[in-house]
Short mmCIF file of C-alpha atoms in Angstrom, two decimals:
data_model
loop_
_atom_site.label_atom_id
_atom_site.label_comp_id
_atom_site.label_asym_id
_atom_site.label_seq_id
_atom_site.Cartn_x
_atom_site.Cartn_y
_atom_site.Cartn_z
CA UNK O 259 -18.26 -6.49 32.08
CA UNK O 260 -18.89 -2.95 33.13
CA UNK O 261 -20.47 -0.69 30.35
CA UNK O 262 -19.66 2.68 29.74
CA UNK O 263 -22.04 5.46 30.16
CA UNK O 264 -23.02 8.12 27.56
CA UNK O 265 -19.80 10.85 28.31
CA UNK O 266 -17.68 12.16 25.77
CA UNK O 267 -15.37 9.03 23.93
CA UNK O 268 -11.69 8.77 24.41
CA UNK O 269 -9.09 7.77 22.29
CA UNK O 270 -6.66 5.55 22.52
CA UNK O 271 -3.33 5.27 20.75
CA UNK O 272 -1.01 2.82 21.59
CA UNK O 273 -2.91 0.69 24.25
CA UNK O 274 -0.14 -1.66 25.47
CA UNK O 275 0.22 -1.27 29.91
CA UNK O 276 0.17 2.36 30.45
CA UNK O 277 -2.52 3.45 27.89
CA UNK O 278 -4.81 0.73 29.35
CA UNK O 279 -4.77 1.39 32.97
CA UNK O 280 -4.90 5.08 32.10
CA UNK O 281 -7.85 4.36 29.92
CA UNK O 282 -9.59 1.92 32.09
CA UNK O 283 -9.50 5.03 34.42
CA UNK O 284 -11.26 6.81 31.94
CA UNK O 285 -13.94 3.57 31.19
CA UNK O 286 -14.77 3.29 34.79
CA UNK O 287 -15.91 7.29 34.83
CA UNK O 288 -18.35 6.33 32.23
CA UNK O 289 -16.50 7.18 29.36
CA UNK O 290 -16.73 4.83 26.04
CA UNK O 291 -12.97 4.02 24.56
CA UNK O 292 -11.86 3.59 20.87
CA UNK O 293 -8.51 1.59 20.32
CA UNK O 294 -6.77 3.10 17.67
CA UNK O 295 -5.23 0.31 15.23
CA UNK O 296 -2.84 -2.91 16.45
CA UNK O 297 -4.50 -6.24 16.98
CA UNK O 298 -8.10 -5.86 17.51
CA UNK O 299 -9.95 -7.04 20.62
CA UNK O 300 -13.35 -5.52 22.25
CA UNK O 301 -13.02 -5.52 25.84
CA UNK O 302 -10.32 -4.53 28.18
CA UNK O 303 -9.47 -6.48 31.43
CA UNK O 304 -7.30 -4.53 33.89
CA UNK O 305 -6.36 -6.91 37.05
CA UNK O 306 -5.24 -5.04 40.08
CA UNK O 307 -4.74 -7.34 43.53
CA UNK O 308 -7.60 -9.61 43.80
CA UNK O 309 -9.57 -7.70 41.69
CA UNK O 310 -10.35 -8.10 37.97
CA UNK O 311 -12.52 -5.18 35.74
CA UNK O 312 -13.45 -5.35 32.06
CA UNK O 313 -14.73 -2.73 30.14
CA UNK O 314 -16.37 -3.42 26.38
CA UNK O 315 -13.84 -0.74 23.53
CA UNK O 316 -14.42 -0.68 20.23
CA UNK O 317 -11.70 -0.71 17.82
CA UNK O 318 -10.83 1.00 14.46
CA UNK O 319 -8.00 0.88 11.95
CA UNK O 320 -9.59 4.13 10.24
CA UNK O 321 -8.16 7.06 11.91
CA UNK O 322 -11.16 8.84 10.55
CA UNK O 323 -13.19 7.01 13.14
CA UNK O 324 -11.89 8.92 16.20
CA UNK O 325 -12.20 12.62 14.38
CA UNK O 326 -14.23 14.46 16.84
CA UNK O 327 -12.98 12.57 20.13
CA UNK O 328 -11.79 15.16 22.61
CA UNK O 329 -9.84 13.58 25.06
CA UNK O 330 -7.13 11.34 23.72
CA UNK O 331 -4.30 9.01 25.43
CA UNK O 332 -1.13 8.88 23.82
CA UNK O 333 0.66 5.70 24.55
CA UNK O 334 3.16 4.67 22.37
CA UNK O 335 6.69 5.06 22.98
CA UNK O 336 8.73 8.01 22.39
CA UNK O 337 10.30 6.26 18.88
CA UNK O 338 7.27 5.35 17.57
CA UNK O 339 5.61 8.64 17.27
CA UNK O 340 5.92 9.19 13.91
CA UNK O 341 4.71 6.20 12.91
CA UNK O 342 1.04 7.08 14.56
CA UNK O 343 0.88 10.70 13.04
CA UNK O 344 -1.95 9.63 10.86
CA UNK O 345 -4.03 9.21 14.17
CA UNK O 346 -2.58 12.58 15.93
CA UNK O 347 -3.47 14.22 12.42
CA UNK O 348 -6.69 12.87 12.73
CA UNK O 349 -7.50 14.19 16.33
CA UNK O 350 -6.13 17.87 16.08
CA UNK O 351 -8.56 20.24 17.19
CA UNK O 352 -9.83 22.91 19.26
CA UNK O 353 -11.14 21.81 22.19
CA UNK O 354 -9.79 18.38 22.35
CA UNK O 355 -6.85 17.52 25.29
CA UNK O 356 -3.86 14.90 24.13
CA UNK O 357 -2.05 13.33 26.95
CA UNK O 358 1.12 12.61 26.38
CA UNK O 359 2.08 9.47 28.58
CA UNK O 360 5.90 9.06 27.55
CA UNK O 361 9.01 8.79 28.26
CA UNK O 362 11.17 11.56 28.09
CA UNK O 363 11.40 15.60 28.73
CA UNK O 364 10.28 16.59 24.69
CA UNK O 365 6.75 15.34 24.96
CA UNK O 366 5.42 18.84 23.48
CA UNK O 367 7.81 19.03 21.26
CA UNK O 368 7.92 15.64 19.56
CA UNK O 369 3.94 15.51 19.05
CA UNK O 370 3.99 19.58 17.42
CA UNK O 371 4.32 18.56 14.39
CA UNK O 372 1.00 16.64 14.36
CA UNK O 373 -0.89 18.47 16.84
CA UNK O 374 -1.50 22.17 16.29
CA UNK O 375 -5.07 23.23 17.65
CA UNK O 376 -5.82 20.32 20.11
CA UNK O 377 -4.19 21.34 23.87
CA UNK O 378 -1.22 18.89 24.63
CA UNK O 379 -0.86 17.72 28.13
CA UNK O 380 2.55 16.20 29.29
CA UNK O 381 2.38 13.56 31.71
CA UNK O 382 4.98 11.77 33.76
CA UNK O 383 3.83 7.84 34.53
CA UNK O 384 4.66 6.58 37.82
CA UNK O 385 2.17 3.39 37.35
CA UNK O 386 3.51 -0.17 36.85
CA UNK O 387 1.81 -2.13 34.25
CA UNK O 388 2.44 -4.92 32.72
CA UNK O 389 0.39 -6.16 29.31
CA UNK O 390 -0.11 -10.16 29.13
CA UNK O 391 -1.98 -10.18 25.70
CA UNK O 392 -4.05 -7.42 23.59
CA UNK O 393 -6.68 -5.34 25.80
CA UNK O 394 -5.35 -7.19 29.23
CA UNK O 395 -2.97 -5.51 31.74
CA UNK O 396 -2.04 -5.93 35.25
CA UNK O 397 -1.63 -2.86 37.18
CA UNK O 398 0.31 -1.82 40.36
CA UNK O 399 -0.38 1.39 42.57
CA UNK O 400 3.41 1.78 44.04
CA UNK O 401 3.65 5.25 44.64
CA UNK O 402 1.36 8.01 46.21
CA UNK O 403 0.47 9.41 42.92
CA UNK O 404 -0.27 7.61 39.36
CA UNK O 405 0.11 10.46 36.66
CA UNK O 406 1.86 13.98 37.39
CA UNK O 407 0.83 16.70 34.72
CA UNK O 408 2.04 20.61 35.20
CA UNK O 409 -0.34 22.37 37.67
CA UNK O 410 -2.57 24.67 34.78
CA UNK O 411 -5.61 26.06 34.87
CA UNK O 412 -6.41 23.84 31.24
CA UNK O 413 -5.28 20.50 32.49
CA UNK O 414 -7.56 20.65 35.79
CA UNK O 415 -10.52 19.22 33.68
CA UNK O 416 -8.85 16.59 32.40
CA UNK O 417 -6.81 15.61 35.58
CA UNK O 418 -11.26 15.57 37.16
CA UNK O 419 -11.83 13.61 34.38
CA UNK O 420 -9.43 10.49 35.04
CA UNK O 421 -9.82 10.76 38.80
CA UNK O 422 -13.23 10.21 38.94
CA UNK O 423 -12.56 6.69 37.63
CA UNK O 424 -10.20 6.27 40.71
CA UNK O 425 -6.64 6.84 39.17
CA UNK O 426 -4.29 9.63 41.22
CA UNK O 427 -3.37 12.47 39.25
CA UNK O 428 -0.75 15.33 40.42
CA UNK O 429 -1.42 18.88 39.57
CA UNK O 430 2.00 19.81 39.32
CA UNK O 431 3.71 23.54 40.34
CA UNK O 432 6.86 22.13 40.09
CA UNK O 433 6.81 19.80 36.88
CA UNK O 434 10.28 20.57 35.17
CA UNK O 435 11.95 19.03 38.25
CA UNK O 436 9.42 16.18 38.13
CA UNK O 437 10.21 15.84 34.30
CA UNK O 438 13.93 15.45 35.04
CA UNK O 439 13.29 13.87 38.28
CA UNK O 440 11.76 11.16 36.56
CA UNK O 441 14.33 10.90 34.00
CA UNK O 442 17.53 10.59 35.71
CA UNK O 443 16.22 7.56 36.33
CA UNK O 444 15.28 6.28 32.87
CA UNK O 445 18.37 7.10 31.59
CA UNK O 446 20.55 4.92 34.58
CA UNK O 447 18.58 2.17 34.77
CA UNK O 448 17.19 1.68 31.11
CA UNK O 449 20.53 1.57 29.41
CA UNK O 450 22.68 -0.25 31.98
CA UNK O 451 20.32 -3.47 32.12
CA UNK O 452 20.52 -3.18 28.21
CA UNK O 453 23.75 -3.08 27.96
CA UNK O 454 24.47 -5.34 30.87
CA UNK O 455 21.29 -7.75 29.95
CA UNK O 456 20.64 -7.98 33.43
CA UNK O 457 17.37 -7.02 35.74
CA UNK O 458 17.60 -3.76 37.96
CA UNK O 459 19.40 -5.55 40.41
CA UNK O 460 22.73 -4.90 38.26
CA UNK O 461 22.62 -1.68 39.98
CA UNK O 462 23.09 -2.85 43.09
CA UNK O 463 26.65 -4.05 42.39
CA UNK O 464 29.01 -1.04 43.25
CA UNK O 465 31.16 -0.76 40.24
CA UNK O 466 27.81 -0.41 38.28
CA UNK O 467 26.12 2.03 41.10
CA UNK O 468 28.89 4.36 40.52
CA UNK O 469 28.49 4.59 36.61
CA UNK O 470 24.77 4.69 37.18
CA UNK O 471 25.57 7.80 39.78
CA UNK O 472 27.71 9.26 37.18
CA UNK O 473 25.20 9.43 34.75
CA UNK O 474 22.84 11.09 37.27
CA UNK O 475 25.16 13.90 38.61
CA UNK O 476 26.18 14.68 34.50
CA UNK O 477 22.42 15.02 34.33
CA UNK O 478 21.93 17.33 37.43
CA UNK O 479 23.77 19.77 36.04
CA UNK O 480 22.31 19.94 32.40
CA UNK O 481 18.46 19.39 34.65
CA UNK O 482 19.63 22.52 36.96
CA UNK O 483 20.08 24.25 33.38
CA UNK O 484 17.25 23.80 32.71
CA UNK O 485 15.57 24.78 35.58
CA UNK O 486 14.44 22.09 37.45
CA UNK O 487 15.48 22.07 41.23
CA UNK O 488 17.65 18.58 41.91
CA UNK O 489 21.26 18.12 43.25
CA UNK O 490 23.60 15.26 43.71
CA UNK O 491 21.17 14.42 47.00
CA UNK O 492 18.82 13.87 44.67
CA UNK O 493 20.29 11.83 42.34
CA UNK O 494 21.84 9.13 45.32
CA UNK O 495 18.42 9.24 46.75
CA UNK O 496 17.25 7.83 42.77
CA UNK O 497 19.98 5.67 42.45
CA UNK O 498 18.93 4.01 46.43
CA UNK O 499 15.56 4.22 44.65
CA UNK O 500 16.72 2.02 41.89
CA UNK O 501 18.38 -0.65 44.09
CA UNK O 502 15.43 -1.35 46.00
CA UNK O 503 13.46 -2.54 43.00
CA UNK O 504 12.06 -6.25 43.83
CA UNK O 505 14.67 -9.00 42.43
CA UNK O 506 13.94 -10.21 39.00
CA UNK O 507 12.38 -6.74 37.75
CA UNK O 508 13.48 -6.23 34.11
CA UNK O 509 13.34 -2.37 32.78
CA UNK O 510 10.95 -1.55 29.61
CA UNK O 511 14.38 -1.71 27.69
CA UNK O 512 15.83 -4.48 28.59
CA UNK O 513 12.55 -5.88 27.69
CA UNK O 514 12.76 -4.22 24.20
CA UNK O 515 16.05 -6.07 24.08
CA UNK O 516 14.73 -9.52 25.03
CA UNK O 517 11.81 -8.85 22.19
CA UNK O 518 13.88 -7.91 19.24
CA UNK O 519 12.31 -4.22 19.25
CA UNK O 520 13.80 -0.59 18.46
CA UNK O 521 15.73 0.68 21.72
CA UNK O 522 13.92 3.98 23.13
CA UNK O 523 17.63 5.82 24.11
CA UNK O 524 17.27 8.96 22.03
CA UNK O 525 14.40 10.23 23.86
CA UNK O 526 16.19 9.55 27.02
CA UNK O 527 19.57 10.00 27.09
CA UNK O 528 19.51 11.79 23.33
CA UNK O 529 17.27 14.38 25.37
CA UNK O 530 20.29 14.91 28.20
CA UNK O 531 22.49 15.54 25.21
CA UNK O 532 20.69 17.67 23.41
CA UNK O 533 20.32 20.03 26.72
CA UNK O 534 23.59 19.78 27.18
CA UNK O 535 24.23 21.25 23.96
CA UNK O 536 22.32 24.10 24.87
CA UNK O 537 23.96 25.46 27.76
CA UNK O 538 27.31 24.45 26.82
CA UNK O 539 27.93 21.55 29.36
CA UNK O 540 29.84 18.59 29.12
CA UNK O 541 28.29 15.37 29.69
CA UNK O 542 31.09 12.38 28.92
CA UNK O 543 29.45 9.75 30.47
CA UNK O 544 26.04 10.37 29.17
CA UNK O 545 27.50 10.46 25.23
CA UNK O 546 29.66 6.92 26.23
CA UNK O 547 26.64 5.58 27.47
CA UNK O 548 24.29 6.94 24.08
CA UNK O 549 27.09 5.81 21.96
CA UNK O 550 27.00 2.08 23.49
CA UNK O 551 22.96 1.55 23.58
CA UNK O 552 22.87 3.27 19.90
CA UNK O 553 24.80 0.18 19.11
CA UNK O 554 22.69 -2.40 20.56
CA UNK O 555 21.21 -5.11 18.31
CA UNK O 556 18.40 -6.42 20.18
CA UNK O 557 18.94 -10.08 19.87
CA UNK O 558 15.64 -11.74 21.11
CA UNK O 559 16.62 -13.44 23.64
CA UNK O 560 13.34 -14.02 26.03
CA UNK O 561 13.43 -13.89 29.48
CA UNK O 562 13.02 -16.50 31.62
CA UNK O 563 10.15 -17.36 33.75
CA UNK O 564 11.08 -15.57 36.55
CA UNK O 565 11.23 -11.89 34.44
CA UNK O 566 6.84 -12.61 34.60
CA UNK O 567 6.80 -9.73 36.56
CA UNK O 568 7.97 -6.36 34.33
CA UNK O 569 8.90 -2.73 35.55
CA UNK O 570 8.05 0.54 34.34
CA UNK O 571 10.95 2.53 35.33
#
């Protein structure tokens, strides 16, 4: 087990598969973690390839404990982010960075109510992580970058800060498009293998691909809106994306679905909507396709052995 050195501690709430492997990132540059509430364990053990690292945490149901930590992974999913205000409460602050790791284009937004001295970084996650018990993960480098946060003079010390401990972090000019880059394809391939229960290869069948390009080329529009830079190109190229996802690859909802948990839609395709209704455009598919997932009942039905092996999409 590696111990941490004597840098400033970090915080972590909600440490299932991304806030682990963002936090080990952290651990491995020295810094000492605190797990903020769920079942208790004292060591993380992140497995990438042939290679397994632990790192000693301490854990604390008191979110008194972390008052005074400065830099702070946010981990939980976009639903549940109410239910941790206590611990966002409990870290507001001058001086002290959040990092938003969720889903979604409203990360600023949905932690404002809790957060209003500390300096909020969004972040998109491009790792994928998979959690096999409390405090163990398995992670997999896929792309050319990790994390992508907006390209600001006040997020360059954290970004330092978890690449010295070997994760890839994007200063980003650009980070509107990446936002909506990013979640044209949450909101294909999420809801369709909910709705469909099947793995990401459901995509690959045509009748789905073209609702699943629908969805994308409503979303272009409200995304160009907005600001971001992406066209129809763009959106095929994510949906050719999509289909080349190994066989057997279940999305974080479908998994959600399998597990008898809450549904994370409205900060996906609620977000499109809600856009939408800004600038006055009309998004058919996108409501169909909120309307349907809003009516899930996740029925716990567990995946097989072959779904071992989870996506992040």
């Amino acid at each position: 087990m590696q111990q941490a050195a004597s840098k400033s501690p970090v915080a972590v709430i909600g440490a299932g598969a991304i806030g682990l492997a963002i936090a080990s990132a952290l651990a491995r540059a020295g810094h000492p973690v605190t797990v903020c509430g769920g079942r208790p364990f004292d060591e993380m053990v992140i497995t990438e390839g042939p290679t397994t690292a632990s790192w000693p945490v301490a854990h604390t149901d008191d979110p008194g404990d972390v008052a005074g930590h400065h830099t702070v992974i946010l981990a939980v999913k976009a639903h549940q982010t109410d239910a941790v205000g206590d611990w966002l409460r409990s870290v507001d602050g001058p001086g002290v960075d959040v990092l938003v790791a969720q889903n979604g284009i409203e990360q600023r937004e949905r932690v404002a109510p809790y957060l209003s001295q500390a300096h909020v970084v969004p972040a998109v996650v491009y790792l994928n992580a998979e959690r096999s018990e409390p405090g163990r993960a398995t992670v997999r480098r896929v792309t050319q970058g990790e994390l992508a946060i907006p390209d600001e003079p006040a997020n360059r010390p954290l970004a330092a800060r978890i690449r010295e401990g070997g994760m890839r972090v994007d200063l980003d000019a650009d980070f509107t498009t990446t936002l909506w880059n990013k979640l044209l394809m949450n909101i294909t391939a999420n809801p369709l293998t909910a709705l469909t229960r099947q793995r990401t290869a459901v995509l690959r069948d045509e009748a789905v691909g073209r609702v699943a390009l629908a969805i994308m080329e409503e979303a272009v529009a409200v995304a160009r809106a907005e600001g971001a830079r992406l066209s129809a190109a763009d959106a095929a190229a994510d949906l050719e994306a999509l289909r080349q996802v190994p066989d057997g690859a279940p999305t974080s909802m479908l998994q959600d679905c399998w597990a008898g948990r809450p549904l994370e839609y409205d900060a996906l395709t609620g977000a499109v909507l809600r856009a939408a209704d800004r600038h006055g455009i009309d998004v058919p598919v996108n409501r169909l396709i909120y309307a349907l997932v809003a009516a899930v009942r996740p029925d716990r039905e567990g995946p097989t052995s072959q779904d071992s092996a989870a996506v992040r999409t």
